[in-house]
XYZ file of C-alpha atoms in Angstrom:
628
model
C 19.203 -1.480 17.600
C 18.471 -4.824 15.967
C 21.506 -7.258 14.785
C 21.520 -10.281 12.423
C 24.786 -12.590 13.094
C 25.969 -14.611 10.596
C 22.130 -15.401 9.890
C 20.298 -17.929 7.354
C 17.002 -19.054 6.551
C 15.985 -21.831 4.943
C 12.451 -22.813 3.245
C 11.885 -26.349 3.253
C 15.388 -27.602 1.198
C 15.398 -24.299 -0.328
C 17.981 -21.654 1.304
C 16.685 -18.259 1.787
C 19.354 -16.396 3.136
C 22.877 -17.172 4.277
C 26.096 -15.410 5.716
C 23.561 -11.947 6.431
C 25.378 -9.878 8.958
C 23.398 -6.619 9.719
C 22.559 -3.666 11.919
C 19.502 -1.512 11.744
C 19.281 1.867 14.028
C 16.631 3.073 16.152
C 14.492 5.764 13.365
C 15.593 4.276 10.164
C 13.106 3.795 7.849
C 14.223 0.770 5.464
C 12.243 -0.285 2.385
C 12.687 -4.153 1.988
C 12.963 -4.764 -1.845
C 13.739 -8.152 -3.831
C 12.038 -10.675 -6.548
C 8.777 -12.842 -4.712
C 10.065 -15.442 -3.415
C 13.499 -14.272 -2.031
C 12.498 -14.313 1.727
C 11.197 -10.874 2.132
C 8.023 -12.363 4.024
C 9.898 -14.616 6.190
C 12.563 -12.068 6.867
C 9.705 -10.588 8.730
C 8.870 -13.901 10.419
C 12.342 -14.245 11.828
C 11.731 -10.671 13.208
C 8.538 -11.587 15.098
C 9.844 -15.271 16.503
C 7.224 -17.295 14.202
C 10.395 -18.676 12.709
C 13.502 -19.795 13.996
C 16.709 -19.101 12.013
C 18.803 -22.176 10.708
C 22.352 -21.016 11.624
C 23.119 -17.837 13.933
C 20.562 -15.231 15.385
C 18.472 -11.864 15.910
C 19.893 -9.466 18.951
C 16.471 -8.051 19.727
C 15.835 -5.523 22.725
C 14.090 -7.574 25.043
C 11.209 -4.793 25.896
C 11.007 -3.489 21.528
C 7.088 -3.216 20.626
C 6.572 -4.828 17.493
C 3.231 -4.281 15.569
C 2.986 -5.644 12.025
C -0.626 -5.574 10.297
C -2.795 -8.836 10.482
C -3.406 -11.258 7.237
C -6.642 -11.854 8.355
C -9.749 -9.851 10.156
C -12.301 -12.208 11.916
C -15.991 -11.245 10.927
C -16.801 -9.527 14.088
C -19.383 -7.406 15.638
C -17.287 -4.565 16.914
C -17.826 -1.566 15.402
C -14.584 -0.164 12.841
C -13.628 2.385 15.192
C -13.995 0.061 18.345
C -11.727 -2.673 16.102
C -9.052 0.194 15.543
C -8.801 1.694 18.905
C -8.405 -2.136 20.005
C -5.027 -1.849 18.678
C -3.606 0.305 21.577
C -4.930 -2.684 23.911
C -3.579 -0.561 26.956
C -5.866 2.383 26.653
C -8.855 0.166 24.881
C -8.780 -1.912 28.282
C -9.306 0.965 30.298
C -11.804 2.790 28.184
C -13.966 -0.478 28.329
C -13.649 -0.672 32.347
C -14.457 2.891 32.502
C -17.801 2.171 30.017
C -18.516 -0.669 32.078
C -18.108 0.931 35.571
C -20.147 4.122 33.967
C -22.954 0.960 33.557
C -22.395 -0.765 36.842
C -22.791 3.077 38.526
C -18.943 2.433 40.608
C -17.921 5.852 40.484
C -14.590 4.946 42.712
C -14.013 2.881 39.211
C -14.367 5.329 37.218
C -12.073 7.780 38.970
C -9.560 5.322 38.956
C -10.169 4.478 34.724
C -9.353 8.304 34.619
C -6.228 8.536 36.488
C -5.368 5.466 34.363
C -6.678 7.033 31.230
C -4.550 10.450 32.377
C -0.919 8.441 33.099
C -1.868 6.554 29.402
C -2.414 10.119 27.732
C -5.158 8.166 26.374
C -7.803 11.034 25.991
C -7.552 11.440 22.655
C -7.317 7.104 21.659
C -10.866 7.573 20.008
C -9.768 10.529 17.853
C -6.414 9.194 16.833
C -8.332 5.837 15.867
C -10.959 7.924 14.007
C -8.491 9.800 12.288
C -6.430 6.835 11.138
C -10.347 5.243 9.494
C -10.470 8.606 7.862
C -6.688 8.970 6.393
C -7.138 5.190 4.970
C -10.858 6.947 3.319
C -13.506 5.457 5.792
C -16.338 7.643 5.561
C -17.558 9.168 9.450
C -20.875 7.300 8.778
C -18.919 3.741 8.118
C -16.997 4.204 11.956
C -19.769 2.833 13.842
C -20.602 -0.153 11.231
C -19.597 -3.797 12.133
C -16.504 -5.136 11.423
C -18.018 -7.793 9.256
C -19.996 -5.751 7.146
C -16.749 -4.489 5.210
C -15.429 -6.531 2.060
C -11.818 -8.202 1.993
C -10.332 -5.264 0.681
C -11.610 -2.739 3.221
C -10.900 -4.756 6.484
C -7.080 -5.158 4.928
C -7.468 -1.027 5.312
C -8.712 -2.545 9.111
C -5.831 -4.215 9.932
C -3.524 -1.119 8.751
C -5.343 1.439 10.808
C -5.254 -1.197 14.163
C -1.546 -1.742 13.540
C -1.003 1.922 12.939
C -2.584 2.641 16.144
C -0.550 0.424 18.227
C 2.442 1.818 20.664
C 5.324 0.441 18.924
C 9.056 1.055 18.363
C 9.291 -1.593 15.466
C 6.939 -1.201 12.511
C 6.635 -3.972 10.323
C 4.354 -3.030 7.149
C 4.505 -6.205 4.433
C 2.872 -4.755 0.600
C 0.694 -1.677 2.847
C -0.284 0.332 -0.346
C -2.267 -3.102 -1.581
C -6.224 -2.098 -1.705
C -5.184 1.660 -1.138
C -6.528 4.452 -3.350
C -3.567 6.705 -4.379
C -5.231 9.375 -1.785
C -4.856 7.351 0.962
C -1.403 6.220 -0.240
C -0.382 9.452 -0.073
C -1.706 10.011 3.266
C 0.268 6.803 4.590
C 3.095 8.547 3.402
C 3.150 11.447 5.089
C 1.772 9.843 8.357
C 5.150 6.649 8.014
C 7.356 9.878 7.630
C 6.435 11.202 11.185
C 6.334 7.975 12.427
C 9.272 8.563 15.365
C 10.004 4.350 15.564
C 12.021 2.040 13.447
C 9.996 1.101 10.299
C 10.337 -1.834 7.916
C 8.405 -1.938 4.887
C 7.731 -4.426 1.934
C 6.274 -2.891 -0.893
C 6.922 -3.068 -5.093
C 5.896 0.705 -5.175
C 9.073 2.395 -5.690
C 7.314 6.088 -5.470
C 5.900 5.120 -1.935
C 9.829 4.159 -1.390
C 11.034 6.865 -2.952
C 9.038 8.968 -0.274
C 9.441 7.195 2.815
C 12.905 5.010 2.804
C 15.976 6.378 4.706
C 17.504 2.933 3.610
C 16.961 -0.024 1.683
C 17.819 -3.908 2.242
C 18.175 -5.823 -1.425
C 17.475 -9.344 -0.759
C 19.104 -11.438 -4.200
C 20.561 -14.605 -4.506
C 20.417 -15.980 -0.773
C 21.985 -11.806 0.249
C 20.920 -9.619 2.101
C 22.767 -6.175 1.214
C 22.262 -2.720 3.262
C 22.361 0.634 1.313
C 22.051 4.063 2.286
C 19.155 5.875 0.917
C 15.466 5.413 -1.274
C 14.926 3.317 -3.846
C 16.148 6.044 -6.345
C 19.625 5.727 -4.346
C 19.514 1.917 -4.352
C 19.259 1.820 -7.561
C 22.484 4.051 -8.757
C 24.684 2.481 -5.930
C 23.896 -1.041 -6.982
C 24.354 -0.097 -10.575
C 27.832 1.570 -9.467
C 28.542 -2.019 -7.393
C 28.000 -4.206 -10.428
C 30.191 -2.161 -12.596
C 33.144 -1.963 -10.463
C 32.073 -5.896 -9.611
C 32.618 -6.223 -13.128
C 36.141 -4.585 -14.063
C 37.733 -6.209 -10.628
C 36.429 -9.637 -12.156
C 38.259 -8.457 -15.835
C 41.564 -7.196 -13.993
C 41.662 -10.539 -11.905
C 40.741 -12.523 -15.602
C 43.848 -10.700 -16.923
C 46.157 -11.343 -13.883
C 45.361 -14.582 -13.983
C 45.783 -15.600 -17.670
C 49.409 -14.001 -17.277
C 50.274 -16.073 -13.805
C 49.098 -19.198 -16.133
C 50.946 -18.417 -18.702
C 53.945 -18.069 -16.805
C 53.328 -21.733 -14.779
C 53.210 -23.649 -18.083
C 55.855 -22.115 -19.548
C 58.514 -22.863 -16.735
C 57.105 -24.966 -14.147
C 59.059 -27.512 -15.484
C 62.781 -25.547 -15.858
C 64.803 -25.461 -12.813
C 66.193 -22.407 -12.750
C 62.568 -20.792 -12.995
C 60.917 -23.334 -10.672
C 61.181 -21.161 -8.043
C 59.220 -18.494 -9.338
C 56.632 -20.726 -11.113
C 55.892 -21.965 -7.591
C 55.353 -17.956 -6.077
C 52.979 -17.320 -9.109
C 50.637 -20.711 -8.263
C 50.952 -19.419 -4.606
C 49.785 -15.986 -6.095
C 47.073 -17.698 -7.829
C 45.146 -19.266 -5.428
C 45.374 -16.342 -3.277
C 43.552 -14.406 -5.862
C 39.595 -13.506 -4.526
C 37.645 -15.158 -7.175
C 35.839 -12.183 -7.807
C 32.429 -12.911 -9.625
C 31.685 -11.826 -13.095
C 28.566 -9.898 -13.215
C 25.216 -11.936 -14.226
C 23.359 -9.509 -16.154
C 20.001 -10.047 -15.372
C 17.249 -10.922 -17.945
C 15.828 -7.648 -18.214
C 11.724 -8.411 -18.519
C 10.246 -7.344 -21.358
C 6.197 -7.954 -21.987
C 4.091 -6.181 -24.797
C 0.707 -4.953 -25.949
C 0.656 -6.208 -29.858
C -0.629 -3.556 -32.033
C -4.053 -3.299 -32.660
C -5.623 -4.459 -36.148
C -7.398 -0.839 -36.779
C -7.087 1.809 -34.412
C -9.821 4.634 -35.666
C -9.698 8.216 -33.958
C -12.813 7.825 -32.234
C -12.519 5.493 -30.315
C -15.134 5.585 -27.347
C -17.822 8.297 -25.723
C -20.056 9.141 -22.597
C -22.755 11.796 -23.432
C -24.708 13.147 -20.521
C -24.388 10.069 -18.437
C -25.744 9.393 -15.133
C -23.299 6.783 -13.842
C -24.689 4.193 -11.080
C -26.486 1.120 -10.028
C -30.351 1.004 -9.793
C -31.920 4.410 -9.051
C -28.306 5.513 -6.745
C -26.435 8.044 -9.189
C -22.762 7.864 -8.372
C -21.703 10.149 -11.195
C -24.073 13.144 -12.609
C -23.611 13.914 -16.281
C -20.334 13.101 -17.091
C -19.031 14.141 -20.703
C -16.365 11.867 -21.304
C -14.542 11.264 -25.044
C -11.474 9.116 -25.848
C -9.558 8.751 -28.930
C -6.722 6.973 -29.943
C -3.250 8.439 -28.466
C -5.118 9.794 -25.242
C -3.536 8.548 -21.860
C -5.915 9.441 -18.941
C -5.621 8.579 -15.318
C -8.482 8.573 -13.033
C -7.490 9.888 -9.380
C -9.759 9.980 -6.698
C -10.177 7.889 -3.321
C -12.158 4.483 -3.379
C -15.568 4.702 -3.640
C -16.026 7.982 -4.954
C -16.745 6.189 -9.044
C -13.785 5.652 -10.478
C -14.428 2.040 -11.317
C -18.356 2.565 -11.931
C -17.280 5.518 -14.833
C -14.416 2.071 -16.134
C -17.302 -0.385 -15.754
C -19.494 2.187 -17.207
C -17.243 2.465 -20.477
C -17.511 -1.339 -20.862
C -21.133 -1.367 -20.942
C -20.833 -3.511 -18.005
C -23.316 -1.610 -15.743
C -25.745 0.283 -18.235
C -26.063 3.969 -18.139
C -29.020 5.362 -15.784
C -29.578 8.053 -18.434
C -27.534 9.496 -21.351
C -25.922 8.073 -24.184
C -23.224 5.590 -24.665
C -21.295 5.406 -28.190
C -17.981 3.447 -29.434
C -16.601 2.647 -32.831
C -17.588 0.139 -34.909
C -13.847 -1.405 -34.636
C -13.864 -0.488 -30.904
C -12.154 -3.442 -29.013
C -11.551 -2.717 -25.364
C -9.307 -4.845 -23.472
C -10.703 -4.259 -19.564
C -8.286 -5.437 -16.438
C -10.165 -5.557 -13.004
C -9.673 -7.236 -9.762
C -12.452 -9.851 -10.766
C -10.737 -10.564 -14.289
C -7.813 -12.042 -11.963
C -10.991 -13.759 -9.575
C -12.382 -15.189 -12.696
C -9.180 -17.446 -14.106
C -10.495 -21.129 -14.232
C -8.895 -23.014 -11.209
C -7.403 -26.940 -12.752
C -6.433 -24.874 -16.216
C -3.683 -23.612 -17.663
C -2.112 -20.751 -19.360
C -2.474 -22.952 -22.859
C -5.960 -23.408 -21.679
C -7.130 -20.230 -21.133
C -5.650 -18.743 -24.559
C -7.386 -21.519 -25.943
C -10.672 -20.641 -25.248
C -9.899 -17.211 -26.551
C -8.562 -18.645 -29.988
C -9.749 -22.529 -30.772
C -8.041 -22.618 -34.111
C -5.025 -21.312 -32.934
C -1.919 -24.279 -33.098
C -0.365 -24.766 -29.527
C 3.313 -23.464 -30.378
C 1.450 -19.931 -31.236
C 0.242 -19.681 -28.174
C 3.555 -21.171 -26.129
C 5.445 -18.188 -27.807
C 2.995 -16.020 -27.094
C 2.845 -17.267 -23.051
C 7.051 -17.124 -23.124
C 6.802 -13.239 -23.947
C 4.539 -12.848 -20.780
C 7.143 -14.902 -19.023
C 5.157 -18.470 -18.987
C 8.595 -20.552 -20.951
C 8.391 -24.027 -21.648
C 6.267 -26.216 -18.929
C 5.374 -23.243 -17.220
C 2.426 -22.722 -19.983
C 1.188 -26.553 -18.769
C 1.161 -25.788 -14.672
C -2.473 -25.040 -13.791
C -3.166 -21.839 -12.111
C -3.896 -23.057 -8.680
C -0.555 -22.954 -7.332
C 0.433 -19.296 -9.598
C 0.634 -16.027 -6.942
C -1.705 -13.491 -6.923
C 0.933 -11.798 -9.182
C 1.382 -14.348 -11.660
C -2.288 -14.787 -12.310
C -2.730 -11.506 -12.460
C 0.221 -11.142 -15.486
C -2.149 -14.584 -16.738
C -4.700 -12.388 -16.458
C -2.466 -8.818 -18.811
C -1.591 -11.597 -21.075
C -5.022 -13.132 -22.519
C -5.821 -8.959 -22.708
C -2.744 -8.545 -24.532
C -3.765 -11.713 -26.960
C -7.109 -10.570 -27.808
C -4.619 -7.225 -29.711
C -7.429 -4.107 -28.189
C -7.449 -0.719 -29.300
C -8.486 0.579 -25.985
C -7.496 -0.678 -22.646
C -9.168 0.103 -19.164
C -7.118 -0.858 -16.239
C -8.174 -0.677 -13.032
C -5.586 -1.436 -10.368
C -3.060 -3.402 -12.749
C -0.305 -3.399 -10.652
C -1.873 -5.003 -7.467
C 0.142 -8.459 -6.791
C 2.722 -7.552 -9.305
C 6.392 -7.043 -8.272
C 8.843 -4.176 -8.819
C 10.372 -5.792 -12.652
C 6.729 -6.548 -13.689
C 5.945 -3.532 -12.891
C 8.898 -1.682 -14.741
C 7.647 -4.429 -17.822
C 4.098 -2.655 -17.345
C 5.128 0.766 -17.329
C 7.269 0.218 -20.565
C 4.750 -1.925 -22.460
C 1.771 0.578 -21.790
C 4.228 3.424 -22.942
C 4.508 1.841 -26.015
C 1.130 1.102 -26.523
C -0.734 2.418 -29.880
C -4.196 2.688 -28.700
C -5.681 4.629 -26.101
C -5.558 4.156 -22.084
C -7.449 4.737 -18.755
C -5.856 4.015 -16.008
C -6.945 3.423 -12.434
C -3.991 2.837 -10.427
C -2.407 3.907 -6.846
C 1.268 3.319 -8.373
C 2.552 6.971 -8.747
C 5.526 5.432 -11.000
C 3.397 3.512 -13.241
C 0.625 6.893 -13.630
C 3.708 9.060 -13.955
C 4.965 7.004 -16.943
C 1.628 6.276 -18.964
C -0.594 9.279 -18.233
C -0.755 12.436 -20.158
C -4.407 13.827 -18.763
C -6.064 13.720 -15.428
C -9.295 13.208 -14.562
C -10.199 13.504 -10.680
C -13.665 11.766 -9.388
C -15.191 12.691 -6.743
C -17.753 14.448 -4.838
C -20.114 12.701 -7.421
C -18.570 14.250 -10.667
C -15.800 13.019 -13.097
C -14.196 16.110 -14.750
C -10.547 16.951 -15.845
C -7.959 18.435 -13.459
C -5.691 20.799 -14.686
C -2.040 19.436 -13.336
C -0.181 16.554 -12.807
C 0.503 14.042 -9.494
C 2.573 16.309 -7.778
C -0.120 19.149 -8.420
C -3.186 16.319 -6.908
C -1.199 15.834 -3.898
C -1.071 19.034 -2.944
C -4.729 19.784 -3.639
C -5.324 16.757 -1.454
C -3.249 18.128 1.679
C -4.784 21.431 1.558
C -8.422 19.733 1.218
C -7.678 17.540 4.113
C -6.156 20.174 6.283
C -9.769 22.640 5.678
C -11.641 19.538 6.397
C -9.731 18.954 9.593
C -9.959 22.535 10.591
C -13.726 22.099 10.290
C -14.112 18.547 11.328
C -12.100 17.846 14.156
C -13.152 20.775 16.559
C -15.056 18.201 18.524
C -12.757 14.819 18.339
C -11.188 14.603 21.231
C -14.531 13.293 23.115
C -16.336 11.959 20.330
C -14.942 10.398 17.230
C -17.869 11.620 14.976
C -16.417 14.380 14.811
C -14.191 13.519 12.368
C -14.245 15.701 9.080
C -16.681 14.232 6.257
C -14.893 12.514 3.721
C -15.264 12.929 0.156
C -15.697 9.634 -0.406
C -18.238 7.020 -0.483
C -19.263 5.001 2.342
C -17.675 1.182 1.715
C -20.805 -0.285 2.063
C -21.527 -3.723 0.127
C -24.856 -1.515 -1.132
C -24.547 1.562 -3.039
C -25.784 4.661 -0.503
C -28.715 6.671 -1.099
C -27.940 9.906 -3.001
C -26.167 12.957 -1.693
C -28.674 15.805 -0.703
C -27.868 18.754 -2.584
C -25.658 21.400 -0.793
C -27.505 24.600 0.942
C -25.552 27.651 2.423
C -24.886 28.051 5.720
C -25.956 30.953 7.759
C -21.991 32.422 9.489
C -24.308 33.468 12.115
C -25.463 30.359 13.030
C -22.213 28.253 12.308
C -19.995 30.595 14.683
C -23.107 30.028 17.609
C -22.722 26.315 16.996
C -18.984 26.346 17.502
C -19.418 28.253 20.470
C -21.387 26.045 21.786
C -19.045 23.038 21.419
C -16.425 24.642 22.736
C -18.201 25.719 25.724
C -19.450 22.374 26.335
C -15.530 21.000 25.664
C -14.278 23.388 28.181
C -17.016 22.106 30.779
C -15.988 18.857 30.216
C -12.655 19.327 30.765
C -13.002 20.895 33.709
C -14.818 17.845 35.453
C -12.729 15.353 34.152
C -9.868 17.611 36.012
C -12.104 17.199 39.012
C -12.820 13.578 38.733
C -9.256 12.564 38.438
C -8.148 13.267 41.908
C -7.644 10.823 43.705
C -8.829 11.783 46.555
C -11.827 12.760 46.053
C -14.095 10.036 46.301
C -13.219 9.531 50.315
C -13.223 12.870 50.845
C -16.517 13.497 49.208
C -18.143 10.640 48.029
C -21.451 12.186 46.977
C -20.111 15.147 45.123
C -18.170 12.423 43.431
C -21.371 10.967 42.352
C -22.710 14.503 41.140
C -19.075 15.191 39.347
C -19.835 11.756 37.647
C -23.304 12.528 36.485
C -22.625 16.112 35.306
C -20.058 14.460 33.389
C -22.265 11.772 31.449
C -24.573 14.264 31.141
C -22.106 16.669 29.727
C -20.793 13.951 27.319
C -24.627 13.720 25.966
C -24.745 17.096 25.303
C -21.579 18.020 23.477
C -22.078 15.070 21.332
C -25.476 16.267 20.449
C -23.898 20.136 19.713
C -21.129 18.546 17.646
C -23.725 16.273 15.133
C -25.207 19.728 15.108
C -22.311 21.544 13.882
C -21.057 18.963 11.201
C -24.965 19.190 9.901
C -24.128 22.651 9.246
C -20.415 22.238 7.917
C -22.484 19.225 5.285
């Protein structure tokens, strides 16, 4: 159990949080929600002891495990699935001592590493570990790469999977479906739900809430207010707060315009001073409820475009790709004006090379390209926020879209997008990631498109932008592709699906909740295949349909052959033979007395078992060749 007392936070002059009394239980599951900027982040700080609270405290159990994911990965050498089993430090300490005692030849070490390994349960760390790389969509072949050969985005996936795999009873998980494909968003999900610890969780992805909370904290004006339930629930009980807020604050108006009345009428006759006096007693003691501040609902929008023809934009045949690497084979892809189309897939599988395709950004390997003459495509990507000009403005970057447009144009223009007054004259360098990226919606919005491709919008952007998204995209004329991991925001916009992967873009015939279980029932055949080997080697892990990460695009899939049954059932014999052997020493090796009772048998146990190791590992890259 975890208490705040009479708790408050301040930032610099600025006060956070005050008066926040509040008791979480062991297995809830709370979804932190609020505008940036109310103290979500350094809510979590408090938590951890990087901040000290200005007036009362935290009762935290002396011996709770927090994990919480790191902001930042150091470039290092370790390999991704080293770097992830690194975050159960317990079992990673002893699996290093046993490698190294393995090296040195000090089999009495190694007995001991397995008795450790044994009271740890720590068997199965590497599988676990390789299991979390492949839920958050890292390839098998990307496990063994460096640490510092991933981009920003996929060691942020690091980070998850190390604080995933850490023993913990407190969870602390601040925006986790950031630089997440929707597959492995949905995989989080389900693996948060079975998570058997307390779990806190920022995030402005109220389907991910929807799915996970057991109850939300509302952090607004300096509160902090507990409610019972998802975001869904949050959402109807603060609705039915504010109401009944609202007539209390009208019956008190009422009761005390009559108590007024009374006071000036007789306070000054004697034979009713008496009871003027009881009604000003009665009128301070009233409890001052608050009106209701109706909040500025935020409203954004996509003008209408100047011509919107019916055929609008076209792939025919296309290989889709980057030098001679095809990443998408013949794709026949048409949009015209009213179509809504959501591409779902997992990172790396094309989604953004068939968006960056459609822009003529990358050229076509082969096939044919076509748009309208009137064709004006408004494109969002994660390097359209990268590419704002630091030292300028808002007023300065609509500028340089329109030169001979006056000033006040484009200040109304900014104030729609939520830029008022000076706002539209602060340069960008101090905006948040989501403020430059509504910047970034805006001077899209400006430039009136007939086709917009969107890939990740929503990254940076809070829950009410979000909402302001959803609703301006709805109303949107033109037509739409959408790359996005919010279910909400898909759920809203899209009318067709289009899944990528495997190397092909095609339709899919169903909606989100139909993808998600396509996904579970593909993941569970590719564990049933995949994993017969992972608990001593975490190769085996299941292929992924998904693209390896790498900075460079890989070399081309080879196509598929059959497999002979024959041969596949002799393979998986073979493992599991070699499994069972294994077993069986390591039962051997971890008693303890073995090595003075028989100190050269000990040595033979020892080398049968590296031996063994060699062997199975060989049988199991054997048996995923034939699975591939």
């Amino acid at each position: 159990m975890i208490a705040f007392r009479n708790f408050a936070l301040r930032r610099g002059e600025r006060l956070l949080l005050s008066n926040v009394d509040l008791t979480m239980h062991a297995g809830w599951r709370i979804g932190v929600i609020g505008r940036n900027g109310a103290g979500k982040s350094s809510l979590f700080a408090a938590l951890q002891g990087d901040v000290e609270p200005d007036q009362g405290d935290i009762d935290v159990p002396s011996k709770l495990r927090i994990a919480s994911v790191a902001q930042e990965t150091p470039a290092l050498d370790d390999s991704a699935l080293e770097f992830v089993l690194s975050g159960d430090d317990e079992v990673h300490r002893v699996i290093v001592a046993e490698r190294e005692a393995v090296e040195r030849e000090d089999w009495e070490a190694v007995a001991d590493a397995h008795l450790q390994l044994e009271a740890l349960k720590g068997y199965d760390a590497p599988a676990r570990a390789a299991k979390l790389l492949h839920g958050l969509g890292f390839a098998p072949e990307t496990h063994d790469r460096a640490v510092k050969a991933f981009s920003g985005g996929w060691r942020v996936r690091l980070n998850l999977a190390k604080a995933l795999m850490m023993p913990s009873d407190l969870l602390l998980l601040d925006e986790p479906t950031n630089h997440l494909d929707l597959d492995a968003v949905l995989w989080l999900e389900q693996w948060l739900l079975k998570y058997p610890g307390t779990l806190l969780m920022i995030s402005h992805d109220r389907e991910f809430l929807d799915g996970v909370s057991t109850h939300t904290v509302h952090l607004h004006d300096g509160k902090l207010k507990l409610y019972t339930g998802n975001y869904t629930a949050f959402e109807r009980q603060r609705a039915e707060h504010l109401r009944l807020q609202q007539i209390a604050h009208d019956k008190e108006q009422v009761e005390r315009e009559h108590l007024q009345k009374f006071i000036d009428r007789f306070k000054a006759k004697a034979s009713k001073a008496k009871q003027a006096q009881s009604r000003m007693k009665r009128l301070e003691k009233l409890a001052g409820t608050e009106a209701v501040r109706v909040e500025r609902s935020f409203r954004i929008e996509f003008p209408a475009p100047n011509k919107l023809p019916h055929a609008l934009l076209r792939l025919t045949d296309a290989n889709c790709g980057y030098g001679d690497h095809v990443v998408l084979d013949n794709v026949r892809f048409v949009l015209e004006a009213g179509d809504r189309v959501a591409l779902l897939g997992p990172n790396g599988a094309g989604k953004s090379t068939l968006v960056k395709s459609l822009t003529k950004e990358i050229p076509l390997l082969t096939g044919e390209w076509g748009g309208h003459p009137d064709l004006r495509i408004g494109y969002f990507a994660q390097h359209t926020v990268e590419s704002l000009h630091e030292g300028s403005t808002p007023i300065d970057h609509l500028s340089e879209l329109a030169p001979n447009v006056s000033t006040q144009v484009l200040r109304d223009f900014l104030g729609k997008w939520n830029f008022p007054g000076n706002r539209a004259f602060e340069t960008v360098d101090g905006f948040s990631g989501g403020e430059r990226a509504r910047l970034a919606l805006a001077m899209i919005a400006f430039q009136q498109p007939n086709v917009l491709l969107l890939d990740e919008p929503t990254n940076h952007l809070d829950l009410e932008m979000r909402e302001a998204l959803a609703e301006a995209l709805s109303d949107f004329d033109g037509a739409i592709v959408l790359v996005s991991h919010d279910r909400h925001l898909i759920g809203l916009v899209s009318d067709s699906f289009w899944r990528v992967a495997d190397g092909v873009a095609q339709p899919f015939d169903g909606d989100l909740d139909d993808y998600a279980v396509w996904l579970r029932t593909r993941d569970q055949t590719e564990q049933k295949q995949g994993f017969a080997g992972a608990k001593t080697s975490a190769s085996a892990e299941a292929p992924a349909a998904v693209e390896a990460p790498a900075p460079a695009p890989a070399a081309p899939a080879a196509p598929k052959r059959k497999t002979n049954p024959v041969k596949l059932a002799e393979a998986e014999a073979k493992v599991a033979e070699l499994e069972s052997q294994l077993k069986t020493v390591d039962l051997d090796l971890s008693d303890p007395e073995l090595f003075s009772r028989d100190h050269r048998r000990a040595e033979t146990l020892a080398g049968e078992r590296a031996e063994l190791a060699e062997r199975l590992a060989r049988a199991e890259e054997a048996l995923l060749d034939l699975y591939e």
